[in-house]
Short mmCIF file of C-alpha atoms in Angstrom, two decimals:
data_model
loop_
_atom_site.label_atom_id
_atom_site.label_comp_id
_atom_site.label_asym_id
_atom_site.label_seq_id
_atom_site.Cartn_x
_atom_site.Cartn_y
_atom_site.Cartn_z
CA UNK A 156 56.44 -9.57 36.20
CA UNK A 157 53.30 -10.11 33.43
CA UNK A 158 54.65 -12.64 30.94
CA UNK A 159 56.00 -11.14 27.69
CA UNK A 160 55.70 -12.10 23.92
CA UNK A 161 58.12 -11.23 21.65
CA UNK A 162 56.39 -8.38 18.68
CA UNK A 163 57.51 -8.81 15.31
CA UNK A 164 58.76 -4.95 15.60
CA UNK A 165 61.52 -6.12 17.88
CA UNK A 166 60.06 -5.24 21.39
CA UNK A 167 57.91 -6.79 23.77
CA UNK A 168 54.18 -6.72 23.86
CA UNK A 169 52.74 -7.61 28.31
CA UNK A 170 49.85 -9.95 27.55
CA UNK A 171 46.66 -9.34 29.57
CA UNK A 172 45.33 -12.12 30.29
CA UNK A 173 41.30 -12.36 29.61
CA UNK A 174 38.53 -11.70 31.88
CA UNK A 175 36.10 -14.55 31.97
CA UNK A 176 32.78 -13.55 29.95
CA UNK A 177 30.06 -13.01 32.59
CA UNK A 178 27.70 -15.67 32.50
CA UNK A 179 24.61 -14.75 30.12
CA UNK A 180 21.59 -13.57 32.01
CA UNK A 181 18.81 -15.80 32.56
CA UNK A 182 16.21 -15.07 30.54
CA UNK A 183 13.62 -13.08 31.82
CA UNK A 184 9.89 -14.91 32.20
CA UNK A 185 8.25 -15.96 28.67
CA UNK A 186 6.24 -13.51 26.95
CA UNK A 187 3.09 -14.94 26.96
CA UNK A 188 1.81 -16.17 23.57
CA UNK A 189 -0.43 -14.46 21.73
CA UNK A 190 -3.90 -16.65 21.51
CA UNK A 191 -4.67 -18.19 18.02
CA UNK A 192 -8.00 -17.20 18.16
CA UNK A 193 -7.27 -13.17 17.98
CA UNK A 194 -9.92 -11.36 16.66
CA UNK A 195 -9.32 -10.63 12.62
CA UNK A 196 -8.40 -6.96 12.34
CA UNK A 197 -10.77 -6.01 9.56
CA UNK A 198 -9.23 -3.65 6.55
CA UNK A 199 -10.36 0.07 6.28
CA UNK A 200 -12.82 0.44 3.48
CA UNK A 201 -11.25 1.63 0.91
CA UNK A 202 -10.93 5.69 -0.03
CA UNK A 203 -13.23 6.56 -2.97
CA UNK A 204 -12.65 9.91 -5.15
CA UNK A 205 -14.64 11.75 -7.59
CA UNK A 206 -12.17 11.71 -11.06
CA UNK A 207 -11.49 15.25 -11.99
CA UNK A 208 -12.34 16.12 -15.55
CA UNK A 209 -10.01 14.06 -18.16
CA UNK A 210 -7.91 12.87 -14.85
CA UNK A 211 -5.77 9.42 -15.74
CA UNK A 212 -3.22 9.29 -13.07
CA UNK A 213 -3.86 9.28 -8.88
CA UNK A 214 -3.65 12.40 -7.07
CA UNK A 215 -3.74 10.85 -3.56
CA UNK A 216 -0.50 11.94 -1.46
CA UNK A 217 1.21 9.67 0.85
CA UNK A 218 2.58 10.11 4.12
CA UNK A 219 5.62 11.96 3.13
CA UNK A 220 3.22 14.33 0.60
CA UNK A 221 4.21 12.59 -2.31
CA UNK A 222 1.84 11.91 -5.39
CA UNK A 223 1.22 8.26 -5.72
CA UNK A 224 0.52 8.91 -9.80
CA UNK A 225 -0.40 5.52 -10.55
CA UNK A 226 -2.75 5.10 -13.53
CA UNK A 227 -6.47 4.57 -13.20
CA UNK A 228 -7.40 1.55 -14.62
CA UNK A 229 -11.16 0.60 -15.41
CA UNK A 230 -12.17 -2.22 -12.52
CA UNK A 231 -14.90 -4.67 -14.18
CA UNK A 232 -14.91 -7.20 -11.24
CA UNK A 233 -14.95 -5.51 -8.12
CA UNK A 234 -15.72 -7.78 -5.00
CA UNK A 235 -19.03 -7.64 -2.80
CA UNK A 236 -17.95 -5.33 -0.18
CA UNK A 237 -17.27 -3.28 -2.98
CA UNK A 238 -20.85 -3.24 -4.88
CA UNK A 239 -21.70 -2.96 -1.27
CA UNK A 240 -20.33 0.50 -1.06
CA UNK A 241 -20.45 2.19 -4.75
CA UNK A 242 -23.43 0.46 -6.03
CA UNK A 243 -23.81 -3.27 -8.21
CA UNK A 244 -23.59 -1.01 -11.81
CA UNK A 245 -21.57 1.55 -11.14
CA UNK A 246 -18.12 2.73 -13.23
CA UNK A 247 -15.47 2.59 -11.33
CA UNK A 248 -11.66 3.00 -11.51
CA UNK A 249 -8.96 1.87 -9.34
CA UNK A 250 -5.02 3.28 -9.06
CA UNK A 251 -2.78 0.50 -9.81
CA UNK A 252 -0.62 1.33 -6.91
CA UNK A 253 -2.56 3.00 -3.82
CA UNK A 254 -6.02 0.73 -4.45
CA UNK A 255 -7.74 4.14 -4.45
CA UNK A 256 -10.77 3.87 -6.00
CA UNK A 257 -12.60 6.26 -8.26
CA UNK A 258 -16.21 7.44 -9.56
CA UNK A 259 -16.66 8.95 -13.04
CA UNK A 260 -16.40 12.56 -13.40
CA UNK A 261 -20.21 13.48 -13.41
CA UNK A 262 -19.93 16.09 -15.74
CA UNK A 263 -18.53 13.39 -18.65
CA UNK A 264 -20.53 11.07 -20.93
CA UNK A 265 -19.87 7.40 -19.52
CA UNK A 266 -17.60 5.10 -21.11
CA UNK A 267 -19.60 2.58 -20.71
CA UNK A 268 -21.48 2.96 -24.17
CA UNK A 269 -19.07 5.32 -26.55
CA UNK A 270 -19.15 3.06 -29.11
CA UNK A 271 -23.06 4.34 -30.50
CA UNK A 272 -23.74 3.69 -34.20
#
């Protein structure tokens, strides 16, 4: 008969006795490391827009086809892969969020030089 303990309803509860745990699998053979001298993945240049007329916030969509709506904010110091791309003089905006970047609408004055006495 399988050995009995008493339950604290009043009856008796057969206790199974446990199976040993199988042993754990050897592990398979090491992945092989991945070399430290990988070739640097170089990032995509980045998207560049035309503003629309009076445009402040992003219009670029996201995966999902959501509006990013980040504000354009006037970029000053832009790297040299960047002059490299839009020009060493040119006005350029960037959203604060997606990194887009954007050219002036053509059809508006600069901002460069509003301030004219």
């Amino acid at each position: 008969m399988a050995d009995t303990a008493p339950v604290a309803g009043g009856g008796a509860q057969t206790a199974t006795p446990q199976a040993p745990a199988p042993a754990a699998a050897a592990p398979a053979a090491p992945a092989p490391a991945v070399p430290a001298t990988a070739a640097p993945v170089e990032p995509a240049p980045p998207k560049v827009k035309v503003r629309k007329h009076r445009q402040r916030a992003c219009d670029e969509k996201d995966a999902k086809g959501k509006v990013c709506a980040g504000h354009l904010k006037r970029w000053y110091d832009y790297p040299p892969e960047i002059v490299a791309l839009i020009g060493p003089t040119t006005e350029i905006y960037r959203c604060e969020f997606c990194k887009t970047l954007y050219r002036p609408d053509p059809a508006q004055l600069p901002h460069s030089f509003t301030l004219r006495y």
